[in-house]
Amino acid sequence: MTALEDDVGQLLWIGFEGSVVTPELAARLGRGEAGAVVLFKRNLRTQVVGSGSATAVAQEVTDVDALVELNRALHAAREDLLICVDQEGGTVQRVRAPATQWPPMLAFDQIGADDEAFAEEVGHALGAELAAMGFDVDFAPVLDVHTNEANPIIGERAFGRDAASVARRGLAFARGLARAGVLACGKHFPGHGDTVTDSHLALPRIDHDMARLEQVELVPFARAAQARVPMIMTAHVVFAAIDPSVPATLSHAAITGILRDKLGYRGVIVSDDLDMKAIADHFGVGEAAVSAITAGCDALLLCREPLHQRQAREALLRAGTDQPAVRARIAESAARIRDMKRAHVSSTRSRDVVGSVDHRRLADRLAGRA
């Protein structure tokens, strides 16, 4: 493998089908074709229990033994591989019972004066369970500000309805994850909280002026930069005041101009999934992969389509070979990802923490059931 191929491999963070590591997947990881994998519900063995009883509440249950074995096999396939998951709470938590089921993070609105300390406690508990199951990265906290009740994609996933609350609670949650040995990733820069379109399905646009963005949407990300949150994920949203031509993921003005230069962020910048229709249907995945890297992204999520993963890899290799500036950006991003991996110390935890009584009590308190 050439140095360019090895660098490009660090940048590609992929999803896959099935609940086991196939020989083909193990070979791809062993060859260094991906720097991280992302697990989804489709990768977990689950069953619904209680559905045959007139009194029991049906509950989706994850086979934790199979999940732990899957993550063990993934780590064995590539020593420095990161295993990532979206475990936010509410509707977005891939691992189901017996792991603690957390209410949506907007529930922090009813906690009161100790919301920051409590958010860190929740982040630590959630992170401890992920670490015990073999995960390295949680794509959380959501740092979008919930300012639009008609938003079809953020809503209750947000930590609050105002920028200060989101920053305070979200960054405390990230500190809790860090204490548990899990890398946090704040999302979705510059802010997905006031859209009326789901970027999984179409390309949203926000027309607020820069003054409004600086007062609301950008505040949690500015605080995240100051707090050195290890990763920030981009939004596939066009921000007219920043760059009216392309979504933030592909915008040098947004990623380098605002996040790097203005806010001073020095961590790893992760694109949202390039398989999403906001990108795949408008730009083409190969072209988008190169554009995202030249815009300033470091890691590219390609969560479902093997064809898209091949197209992104081939486009980056071609551009890295033909264009010295692209080669330099690829090398810079690969080095940043390797540095983060070297600094990451995974936590070895007992499986007893998964769904523990103490954690379920925290979830009940957050939900207002305590």
mmCIF file of C-alpha atoms in Angstrom:
data_model
loop_
_atom_site.group_PDB
_atom_site.id
_atom_site.type_symbol
_atom_site.label_atom_id
_atom_site.label_comp_id
_atom_site.label_asym_id
_atom_site.label_seq_id
_atom_site.Cartn_x
_atom_site.Cartn_y
_atom_site.Cartn_z
ATOM 1 C CA MET A 1 0.000 0.000 0.000
ATOM 2 C CA THR A 2 1.251 3.455 -0.920
ATOM 3 C CA ALA A 3 1.352 6.341 1.546
ATOM 4 C CA LEU A 4 -1.513 8.004 -0.345
ATOM 5 C CA GLU A 5 -3.653 4.861 -0.138
ATOM 6 C CA ASP A 6 -2.970 4.582 3.577
ATOM 7 C CA ASP A 7 -3.873 8.247 4.132
ATOM 8 C CA VAL A 8 -7.091 7.976 2.120
ATOM 9 C CA GLY A 9 -8.039 4.911 4.148
ATOM 10 C CA GLN A 10 -7.879 6.942 7.350
ATOM 11 C CA LEU A 11 -10.370 9.427 5.887
ATOM 12 C CA LEU A 12 -13.065 6.905 4.919
ATOM 13 C CA TRP A 13 -15.446 5.909 7.751
ATOM 14 C CA ILE A 14 -17.843 3.276 6.479
ATOM 15 C CA GLY A 15 -20.971 1.330 7.261
ATOM 16 C CA PHE A 16 -21.610 -2.258 6.225
ATOM 17 C CA GLU A 17 -24.364 -4.868 6.121
ATOM 18 C CA GLY A 18 -24.842 -7.748 8.504
ATOM 19 C CA SER A 19 -24.044 -8.558 12.118
ATOM 20 C CA VAL A 20 -20.726 -10.379 11.635
ATOM 21 C CA VAL A 21 -17.330 -9.517 10.193
ATOM 22 C CA THR A 22 -17.245 -11.280 6.846
ATOM 23 C CA PRO A 23 -13.924 -12.321 5.288
ATOM 24 C CA GLU A 24 -14.424 -9.603 2.668
ATOM 25 C CA LEU A 25 -14.933 -6.886 5.296
ATOM 26 C CA ALA A 26 -11.996 -8.156 7.365
ATOM 27 C CA ALA A 27 -9.803 -8.031 4.263
ATOM 28 C CA ARG A 28 -10.876 -4.465 3.445
ATOM 29 C CA LEU A 29 -10.150 -3.323 6.977
ATOM 30 C CA GLY A 30 -6.883 -5.238 7.061
ATOM 31 C CA ARG A 31 -5.783 -3.502 3.861
ATOM 32 C CA GLY A 32 -6.456 -0.145 5.526
ATOM 33 C CA GLU A 33 -9.369 0.865 3.280
ATOM 34 C CA ALA A 34 -11.300 2.419 6.187
ATOM 35 C CA GLY A 35 -10.266 4.294 9.290
ATOM 36 C CA ALA A 36 -13.501 3.682 11.182
ATOM 37 C CA VAL A 37 -16.769 1.792 10.943
ATOM 38 C CA VAL A 38 -20.234 2.984 11.918
ATOM 39 C CA LEU A 39 -22.756 0.547 13.382
ATOM 40 C CA PHE A 40 -26.495 0.865 12.809
ATOM 41 C CA LYS A 41 -29.569 -1.079 13.834
ATOM 42 C CA ARG A 42 -29.042 -3.343 10.813
ATOM 43 C CA ASN A 43 -25.754 -4.531 12.354
ATOM 44 C CA LEU A 44 -27.295 -5.547 15.672
ATOM 45 C CA ARG A 45 -29.105 -8.772 16.416
ATOM 46 C CA THR A 46 -32.415 -7.825 17.985
ATOM 47 C CA GLN A 47 -35.743 -9.367 18.868
ATOM 48 C CA VAL A 48 -39.058 -8.057 20.137
ATOM 49 C CA VAL A 49 -40.102 -9.531 23.470
ATOM 50 C CA GLY A 50 -43.401 -9.222 25.277
ATOM 51 C CA SER A 51 -45.477 -8.882 22.097
ATOM 52 C CA GLY A 52 -47.332 -12.142 22.671
ATOM 53 C CA SER A 53 -48.759 -11.130 26.041
ATOM 54 C CA ALA A 54 -51.907 -9.118 26.672
ATOM 55 C CA THR A 55 -50.284 -7.360 29.630
ATOM 56 C CA ALA A 56 -46.572 -7.082 28.759
ATOM 57 C CA VAL A 57 -45.273 -4.065 26.842
ATOM 58 C CA ALA A 58 -43.471 -5.068 23.659
ATOM 59 C CA GLN A 59 -39.785 -4.177 23.852
ATOM 60 C CA GLU A 60 -36.973 -4.373 21.323
ATOM 61 C CA VAL A 61 -33.981 -6.181 22.827
ATOM 62 C CA THR A 62 -30.388 -6.177 21.544
ATOM 63 C CA ASP A 63 -28.210 -9.269 21.768
ATOM 64 C CA VAL A 64 -25.357 -7.641 23.685
ATOM 65 C CA ASP A 65 -23.192 -10.778 23.567
ATOM 66 C CA ALA A 66 -23.322 -10.741 19.761
ATOM 67 C CA LEU A 67 -22.602 -6.993 19.695
ATOM 68 C CA VAL A 68 -19.552 -7.353 21.946
ATOM 69 C CA GLU A 69 -18.261 -10.171 19.729
ATOM 70 C CA LEU A 70 -18.851 -8.087 16.586
ATOM 71 C CA ASN A 71 -16.878 -5.160 18.019
ATOM 72 C CA ARG A 72 -14.108 -7.493 19.174
ATOM 73 C CA ALA A 73 -13.817 -8.925 15.659
ATOM 74 C CA LEU A 74 -13.799 -5.443 14.113
ATOM 75 C CA HIS A 75 -10.979 -4.291 16.389
ATOM 76 C CA ALA A 76 -9.088 -7.493 15.571
ATOM 77 C CA ALA A 77 -9.354 -6.755 11.844
ATOM 78 C CA ARG A 78 -7.565 -3.408 12.205
ATOM 79 C CA GLU A 79 -5.709 -2.384 15.327
ATOM 80 C CA ASP A 80 -6.378 1.365 15.128
ATOM 81 C CA LEU A 81 -9.982 1.055 13.904
ATOM 82 C CA LEU A 82 -12.571 3.290 15.559
ATOM 83 C CA ILE A 83 -16.052 1.846 16.085
ATOM 84 C CA CYS A 84 -18.747 4.521 16.025
ATOM 85 C CA VAL A 85 -22.451 4.656 16.819
ATOM 86 C CA ASP A 86 -25.283 7.179 17.099
ATOM 87 C CA GLN A 87 -26.423 6.756 20.702
ATOM 88 C CA GLU A 88 -28.074 10.083 21.517
ATOM 89 C CA GLY A 89 -31.210 9.111 23.427
ATOM 90 C CA GLY A 90 -34.835 9.321 22.338
ATOM 91 C CA THR A 91 -35.470 8.116 18.801
ATOM 92 C CA VAL A 92 -31.754 7.962 17.933
ATOM 93 C CA GLN A 93 -30.179 5.194 20.010
ATOM 94 C CA ARG A 94 -29.096 2.172 18.029
ATOM 95 C CA VAL A 95 -28.448 -0.129 20.991
ATOM 96 C CA ARG A 96 -31.714 -1.076 22.668
ATOM 97 C CA ALA A 97 -32.454 -2.851 25.951
ATOM 98 C CA PRO A 98 -30.824 -4.250 28.028
ATOM 99 C CA ALA A 99 -28.770 -1.049 27.526
ATOM 100 C CA THR A 100 -30.336 1.899 29.312
ATOM 101 C CA GLN A 101 -32.942 3.603 27.124
ATOM 102 C CA TRP A 102 -32.513 7.351 27.475
ATOM 103 C CA PRO A 103 -35.261 9.900 26.872
ATOM 104 C CA PRO A 104 -34.660 12.609 24.245
ATOM 105 C CA MET A 105 -32.170 15.238 25.336
ATOM 106 C CA LEU A 106 -34.734 18.036 25.122
ATOM 107 C CA ALA A 107 -35.993 16.567 28.417
ATOM 108 C CA PHE A 108 -33.200 18.571 30.076
ATOM 109 C CA ASP A 109 -35.536 21.565 29.804
ATOM 110 C CA GLN A 110 -37.366 20.292 32.899
ATOM 111 C CA ILE A 111 -34.298 19.495 35.028
ATOM 112 C CA GLY A 112 -33.686 22.907 36.580
ATOM 113 C CA ALA A 113 -30.606 24.583 38.059
ATOM 114 C CA ASP A 114 -28.318 21.524 38.120
ATOM 115 C CA ASP A 115 -28.823 20.693 34.435
ATOM 116 C CA GLU A 116 -25.104 20.996 33.603
ATOM 117 C CA ALA A 117 -23.886 18.604 36.298
ATOM 118 C CA PHE A 118 -26.712 16.217 35.486
ATOM 119 C CA ALA A 119 -25.902 16.309 31.750
ATOM 120 C CA GLU A 120 -22.324 15.290 32.531
ATOM 121 C CA GLU A 121 -23.608 12.462 34.721
ATOM 122 C CA VAL A 122 -25.884 11.228 31.920
ATOM 123 C CA GLY A 123 -23.060 11.459 29.369
ATOM 124 C CA HIS A 124 -20.764 9.473 31.641
ATOM 125 C CA ALA A 125 -23.362 6.761 32.230
ATOM 126 C CA LEU A 126 -24.228 6.456 28.543
ATOM 127 C CA GLY A 127 -20.554 6.452 27.605
ATOM 128 C CA ALA A 128 -19.686 3.804 30.198
ATOM 129 C CA GLU A 129 -22.223 1.457 28.635
ATOM 130 C CA LEU A 130 -20.869 2.095 25.136
ATOM 131 C CA ALA A 131 -17.294 1.526 26.315
ATOM 132 C CA ALA A 132 -18.314 -1.742 27.974
ATOM 133 C CA MET A 133 -19.730 -2.920 24.636
ATOM 134 C CA GLY A 134 -16.568 -2.012 22.707
ATOM 135 C CA PHE A 135 -17.434 1.334 21.117
ATOM 136 C CA ASP A 136 -14.914 4.157 20.683
ATOM 137 C CA VAL A 137 -17.048 7.024 19.332
ATOM 138 C CA ASP A 138 -20.526 8.337 20.045
ATOM 139 C CA PHE A 139 -21.856 10.724 17.391
ATOM 140 C CA ALA A 140 -23.236 12.990 20.109
ATOM 141 C CA PRO A 141 -23.987 15.519 21.496
ATOM 142 C CA VAL A 142 -26.409 17.230 19.137
ATOM 143 C CA LEU A 143 -25.416 20.918 19.294
ATOM 144 C CA ASP A 144 -28.240 22.172 17.087
ATOM 145 C CA VAL A 145 -30.540 24.724 18.740
ATOM 146 C CA HIS A 146 -34.209 23.717 18.557
ATOM 147 C CA THR A 147 -35.743 26.969 17.303
ATOM 148 C CA ASN A 148 -38.263 25.583 14.817
ATOM 149 C CA GLU A 149 -41.089 23.328 15.980
ATOM 150 C CA ALA A 150 -41.652 22.252 12.357
ATOM 151 C CA ASN A 151 -38.109 20.841 12.075
ATOM 152 C CA PRO A 152 -38.531 17.232 10.874
ATOM 153 C CA ILE A 153 -35.089 15.932 11.821
ATOM 154 C CA ILE A 154 -33.774 17.632 15.017
ATOM 155 C CA GLY A 155 -36.646 18.477 17.349
ATOM 156 C CA GLU A 156 -36.344 16.619 20.652
ATOM 157 C CA ARG A 157 -32.817 15.484 19.811
ATOM 158 C CA ALA A 158 -31.582 18.988 20.751
ATOM 159 C CA PHE A 159 -30.385 19.832 24.270
ATOM 160 C CA GLY A 160 -32.517 22.964 24.384
ATOM 161 C CA ARG A 161 -34.366 25.789 22.666
ATOM 162 C CA ASP A 162 -31.733 28.482 23.215
ATOM 163 C CA ALA A 163 -28.031 28.580 22.383
ATOM 164 C CA ALA A 164 -26.761 28.967 25.949
ATOM 165 C CA SER A 165 -28.690 25.929 27.211
ATOM 166 C CA VAL A 166 -27.559 23.763 24.299
ATOM 167 C CA ALA A 167 -23.921 24.742 24.799
ATOM 168 C CA ARG A 168 -24.002 24.260 28.572
ATOM 169 C CA ARG A 169 -25.752 20.897 28.558
ATOM 170 C CA GLY A 170 -24.241 19.509 25.354
ATOM 171 C CA LEU A 171 -20.642 20.204 26.348
ATOM 172 C CA ALA A 172 -21.251 18.761 29.815
ATOM 173 C CA PHE A 173 -22.578 15.609 28.130
ATOM 174 C CA ALA A 174 -19.403 15.502 26.001
ATOM 175 C CA ARG A 175 -17.268 15.755 29.148
ATOM 176 C CA GLY A 176 -19.149 12.800 30.567
ATOM 177 C CA LEU A 177 -18.447 10.734 27.459
ATOM 178 C CA ALA A 178 -14.760 11.650 27.703
ATOM 179 C CA ARG A 179 -14.608 10.529 31.339
ATOM 180 C CA ALA A 180 -16.039 7.192 30.218
ATOM 181 C CA GLY A 181 -13.347 6.767 27.543
ATOM 182 C CA VAL A 182 -15.604 7.516 24.555
ATOM 183 C CA LEU A 183 -14.877 10.160 21.923
ATOM 184 C CA ALA A 184 -17.661 12.736 21.521
ATOM 185 C CA CYS A 185 -18.698 14.340 18.242
ATOM 186 C CA GLY A 186 -20.755 17.549 18.327
ATOM 187 C CA LYS A 187 -23.178 17.926 15.426
ATOM 188 C CA HIS A 188 -24.353 19.342 12.951
ATOM 189 C CA PHE A 189 -22.188 22.413 12.153
ATOM 190 C CA PRO A 190 -23.158 25.232 11.499
ATOM 191 C CA GLY A 191 -26.578 24.201 12.884
ATOM 192 C CA HIS A 192 -29.513 22.096 11.675
ATOM 193 C CA GLY A 193 -32.020 23.353 14.248
ATOM 194 C CA ASP A 194 -34.054 25.756 12.100
ATOM 195 C CA THR A 195 -34.595 23.725 8.941
ATOM 196 C CA VAL A 196 -37.929 22.470 7.627
ATOM 197 C CA THR A 197 -36.313 19.852 5.382
ATOM 198 C CA ASP A 198 -34.653 16.567 6.311
ATOM 199 C CA SER A 199 -31.190 16.409 4.681
ATOM 200 C CA HIS A 200 -31.540 12.619 4.487
ATOM 201 C CA LEU A 201 -34.190 13.304 1.830
ATOM 202 C CA ALA A 202 -33.434 16.715 0.277
ATOM 203 C CA LEU A 203 -31.079 19.718 0.466
ATOM 204 C CA PRO A 204 -32.174 22.198 3.191
ATOM 205 C CA ARG A 205 -31.386 25.896 3.130
ATOM 206 C CA ILE A 206 -31.170 28.489 5.926
ATOM 207 C CA ASP A 207 -31.450 32.169 4.967
ATOM 208 C CA HIS A 208 -30.628 33.809 8.315
ATOM 209 C CA ASP A 209 -28.113 36.638 8.152
ATOM 210 C CA MET A 210 -24.688 36.312 9.740
ATOM 211 C CA ALA A 211 -25.677 38.297 12.833
ATOM 212 C CA ARG A 212 -28.411 35.778 13.645
ATOM 213 C CA LEU A 213 -26.081 32.807 13.020
ATOM 214 C CA GLU A 214 -23.475 34.287 15.373
ATOM 215 C CA GLN A 215 -26.096 34.844 18.091
ATOM 216 C CA VAL A 216 -27.781 31.431 17.866
ATOM 217 C CA GLU A 217 -26.586 28.618 15.595
ATOM 218 C CA LEU A 218 -22.823 29.124 15.943
ATOM 219 C CA VAL A 219 -22.727 29.625 19.718
ATOM 220 C CA PRO A 220 -22.602 25.932 20.774
ATOM 221 C CA PHE A 221 -19.939 25.199 18.158
ATOM 222 C CA ALA A 222 -17.823 28.157 19.253
ATOM 223 C CA ARG A 223 -18.004 26.814 22.809
ATOM 224 C CA ALA A 224 -17.169 23.309 21.544
ATOM 225 C CA ALA A 225 -14.057 24.679 19.840
ATOM 226 C CA GLN A 226 -12.991 26.361 23.080
ATOM 227 C CA ALA A 227 -13.660 23.141 25.018
ATOM 228 C CA ARG A 228 -11.625 21.068 22.525
ATOM 229 C CA VAL A 229 -14.373 18.586 21.789
ATOM 230 C CA PRO A 230 -12.478 15.954 19.754
ATOM 231 C CA MET A 231 -14.843 15.875 16.757
ATOM 232 C CA ILE A 232 -17.463 18.042 15.084
ATOM 233 C CA MET A 233 -19.803 16.780 12.366
ATOM 234 C CA THR A 234 -20.964 18.970 9.491
ATOM 235 C CA ALA A 235 -24.483 19.632 8.207
ATOM 236 C CA HIS A 236 -25.637 19.068 4.637
ATOM 237 C CA VAL A 237 -27.406 22.434 4.757
ATOM 238 C CA VAL A 238 -26.908 25.511 2.573
ATOM 239 C CA PHE A 239 -26.302 28.634 4.702
ATOM 240 C CA ALA A 240 -26.947 31.585 2.432
ATOM 241 C CA ALA A 241 -24.984 34.054 4.573
ATOM 242 C CA ILE A 242 -21.877 31.844 4.500
ATOM 243 C CA ASP A 243 -21.957 30.162 1.082
ATOM 244 C CA PRO A 244 -25.152 30.203 -1.019
ATOM 245 C CA SER A 245 -23.791 27.767 -3.604
ATOM 246 C CA VAL A 246 -23.136 24.526 -1.697
ATOM 247 C CA PRO A 247 -24.032 22.860 1.625
ATOM 248 C CA ALA A 248 -21.719 23.475 4.563
ATOM 249 C CA THR A 249 -20.084 20.044 4.227
ATOM 250 C CA LEU A 250 -18.678 21.075 0.840
ATOM 251 C CA SER A 251 -18.023 24.744 1.624
ATOM 252 C CA HIS A 252 -14.503 26.049 2.221
ATOM 253 C CA ALA A 253 -16.048 29.261 3.561
ATOM 254 C CA ALA A 254 -18.008 27.304 6.195
ATOM 255 C CA ILE A 255 -15.544 24.589 7.211
ATOM 256 C CA THR A 256 -12.192 26.363 6.904
ATOM 257 C CA GLY A 257 -13.332 29.984 6.993
ATOM 258 C CA ILE A 258 -15.738 29.747 9.942
ATOM 259 C CA LEU A 259 -15.048 26.559 11.900
ATOM 260 C CA ARG A 260 -11.252 26.469 11.573
ATOM 261 C CA ASP A 261 -10.244 30.111 11.155
ATOM 262 C CA LYS A 262 -12.959 32.103 12.935
ATOM 263 C CA LEU A 263 -13.908 29.688 15.739
ATOM 264 C CA GLY A 264 -10.397 28.245 16.070
ATOM 265 C CA TYR A 265 -11.438 24.587 16.047
ATOM 266 C CA ARG A 266 -8.459 22.201 15.923
ATOM 267 C CA GLY A 267 -10.092 18.780 16.252
ATOM 268 C CA VAL A 268 -11.296 16.293 13.646
ATOM 269 C CA ILE A 269 -14.089 17.479 11.356
ATOM 270 C CA VAL A 270 -16.369 14.667 10.208
ATOM 271 C CA SER A 271 -18.775 14.985 7.308
ATOM 272 C CA ASP A 272 -22.334 13.817 7.776
ATOM 273 C CA ASP A 273 -23.148 10.762 5.674
ATOM 274 C CA LEU A 274 -22.350 11.387 2.010
ATOM 275 C CA ASP A 275 -24.953 8.734 1.116
ATOM 276 C CA MET A 276 -27.696 11.162 2.179
ATOM 277 C CA LYS A 277 -29.799 12.540 -0.672
ATOM 278 C CA ALA A 278 -28.755 16.124 0.092
ATOM 279 C CA ILE A 279 -25.328 15.130 -1.253
ATOM 280 C CA ALA A 280 -25.693 11.987 -3.351
ATOM 281 C CA ASP A 281 -28.599 13.292 -5.458
ATOM 282 C CA HIS A 282 -27.126 16.759 -6.074
ATOM 283 C CA PHE A 283 -23.350 16.420 -6.352
ATOM 284 C CA GLY A 284 -22.270 12.801 -6.841
ATOM 285 C CA VAL A 285 -20.368 11.015 -4.102
ATOM 286 C CA GLY A 286 -16.918 10.953 -5.719
ATOM 287 C CA GLU A 287 -16.965 14.663 -6.491
ATOM 288 C CA ALA A 288 -18.449 15.409 -3.072
ATOM 289 C CA ALA A 289 -15.725 13.436 -1.296
ATOM 290 C CA VAL A 290 -12.988 15.527 -2.897
ATOM 291 C CA SER A 291 -14.939 18.755 -2.342
ATOM 292 C CA ALA A 292 -15.497 17.944 1.347
ATOM 293 C CA ILE A 293 -11.786 17.319 1.920
ATOM 294 C CA THR A 294 -10.724 20.467 0.079
ATOM 295 C CA ALA A 295 -13.357 22.394 2.059
ATOM 296 C CA GLY A 296 -11.610 21.295 5.265
ATOM 297 C CA CYS A 297 -13.349 18.088 6.392
ATOM 298 C CA ASP A 298 -11.085 15.338 7.711
ATOM 299 C CA ALA A 299 -13.219 12.175 7.831
ATOM 300 C CA LEU A 300 -15.989 11.215 5.409
ATOM 301 C CA LEU A 301 -18.969 9.113 6.458
ATOM 302 C CA LEU A 302 -20.147 6.628 3.819
ATOM 303 C CA CYS A 303 -22.589 4.584 5.786
ATOM 304 C CA ARG A 304 -24.477 2.332 3.398
ATOM 305 C CA GLU A 305 -23.594 2.040 -0.290
ATOM 306 C CA PRO A 306 -20.452 0.004 -1.135
ATOM 307 C CA LEU A 307 -20.479 1.608 -4.593
ATOM 308 C CA HIS A 308 -20.295 5.060 -3.023
ATOM 309 C CA GLN A 309 -17.414 3.920 -0.810
ATOM 310 C CA ARG A 310 -15.491 2.780 -3.886
ATOM 311 C CA GLN A 311 -16.318 5.990 -5.762
ATOM 312 C CA ALA A 312 -15.091 8.158 -2.882
ATOM 313 C CA ARG A 313 -11.880 6.176 -2.513
ATOM 314 C CA GLU A 314 -11.121 6.233 -6.234
ATOM 315 C CA ALA A 315 -11.881 9.957 -6.532
ATOM 316 C CA LEU A 316 -9.617 10.830 -3.597
ATOM 317 C CA LEU A 317 -6.788 8.650 -4.902
ATOM 318 C CA ARG A 318 -7.099 10.208 -8.345
ATOM 319 C CA ALA A 319 -7.241 13.782 -7.023
ATOM 320 C CA GLY A 320 -4.419 13.109 -4.574
ATOM 321 C CA THR A 321 -2.250 11.812 -7.400
ATOM 322 C CA ASP A 322 -3.035 14.609 -9.851
ATOM 323 C CA GLN A 323 -3.333 17.648 -7.569
ATOM 324 C CA PRO A 324 -0.611 18.484 -5.020
ATOM 325 C CA ALA A 325 -2.970 20.719 -3.028
ATOM 326 C CA VAL A 326 -5.447 17.865 -2.583
ATOM 327 C CA ARG A 327 -2.624 15.491 -1.640
ATOM 328 C CA ALA A 328 -1.524 17.937 1.039
ATOM 329 C CA ARG A 329 -5.070 18.192 2.427
ATOM 330 C CA ILE A 330 -5.406 14.396 2.518
ATOM 331 C CA ALA A 331 -2.116 14.098 4.404
ATOM 332 C CA GLU A 332 -3.117 16.836 6.853
ATOM 333 C CA SER A 333 -6.453 15.166 7.635
ATOM 334 C CA ALA A 334 -4.941 11.694 7.947
ATOM 335 C CA ALA A 335 -2.371 13.031 10.409
ATOM 336 C CA ARG A 336 -5.094 14.730 12.462
ATOM 337 C CA ILE A 337 -7.107 11.500 12.624
ATOM 338 C CA ARG A 338 -4.048 9.448 13.592
ATOM 339 C CA ASP A 339 -3.224 11.955 16.345
ATOM 340 C CA MET A 340 -6.745 11.637 17.740
ATOM 341 C CA LYS A 341 -6.518 7.855 17.651
ATOM 342 C CA ARG A 342 -3.195 7.858 19.470
ATOM 343 C CA ALA A 343 -4.597 10.153 22.167
ATOM 344 C CA HIS A 344 -7.738 8.039 22.590
ATOM 345 C CA VAL A 345 -7.495 5.649 25.527
ATOM 346 C CA SER A 346 -10.343 3.163 25.390
ATOM 347 C CA SER A 347 -11.886 2.162 28.686
ATOM 348 C CA THR A 348 -12.160 -1.465 29.790
ATOM 349 C CA ARG A 349 -15.379 -1.698 31.758
ATOM 350 C CA SER A 350 -17.453 -4.459 33.238
ATOM 351 C CA ARG A 351 -20.568 -5.417 31.303
ATOM 352 C CA ASP A 352 -22.443 -4.954 34.589
ATOM 353 C CA VAL A 353 -22.835 -1.253 33.829
ATOM 354 C CA VAL A 354 -25.036 -1.986 30.779
ATOM 355 C CA GLY A 355 -28.569 -1.174 31.879
ATOM 356 C CA SER A 356 -27.575 -0.933 35.532
ATOM 357 C CA VAL A 357 -30.084 0.129 38.160
ATOM 358 C CA ASP A 358 -28.209 3.388 38.749
ATOM 359 C CA HIS A 359 -28.295 4.256 35.047
ATOM 360 C CA ARG A 360 -31.993 3.450 34.731
ATOM 361 C CA ARG A 361 -32.655 5.736 37.682
ATOM 362 C CA LEU A 362 -30.821 8.539 35.860
ATOM 363 C CA ALA A 363 -32.954 7.908 32.759
ATOM 364 C CA ASP A 364 -36.123 7.970 34.875
ATOM 365 C CA ARG A 365 -35.084 11.276 36.421
ATOM 366 C CA LEU A 366 -34.371 12.793 33.020
ATOM 367 C CA ALA A 367 -37.742 11.600 31.749
ATOM 368 C CA GLY A 368 -39.519 13.089 34.768
ATOM 369 C CA ARG A 369 -40.533 9.676 36.076
ATOM 370 C CA ALA A 370 -38.493 9.844 39.289
#
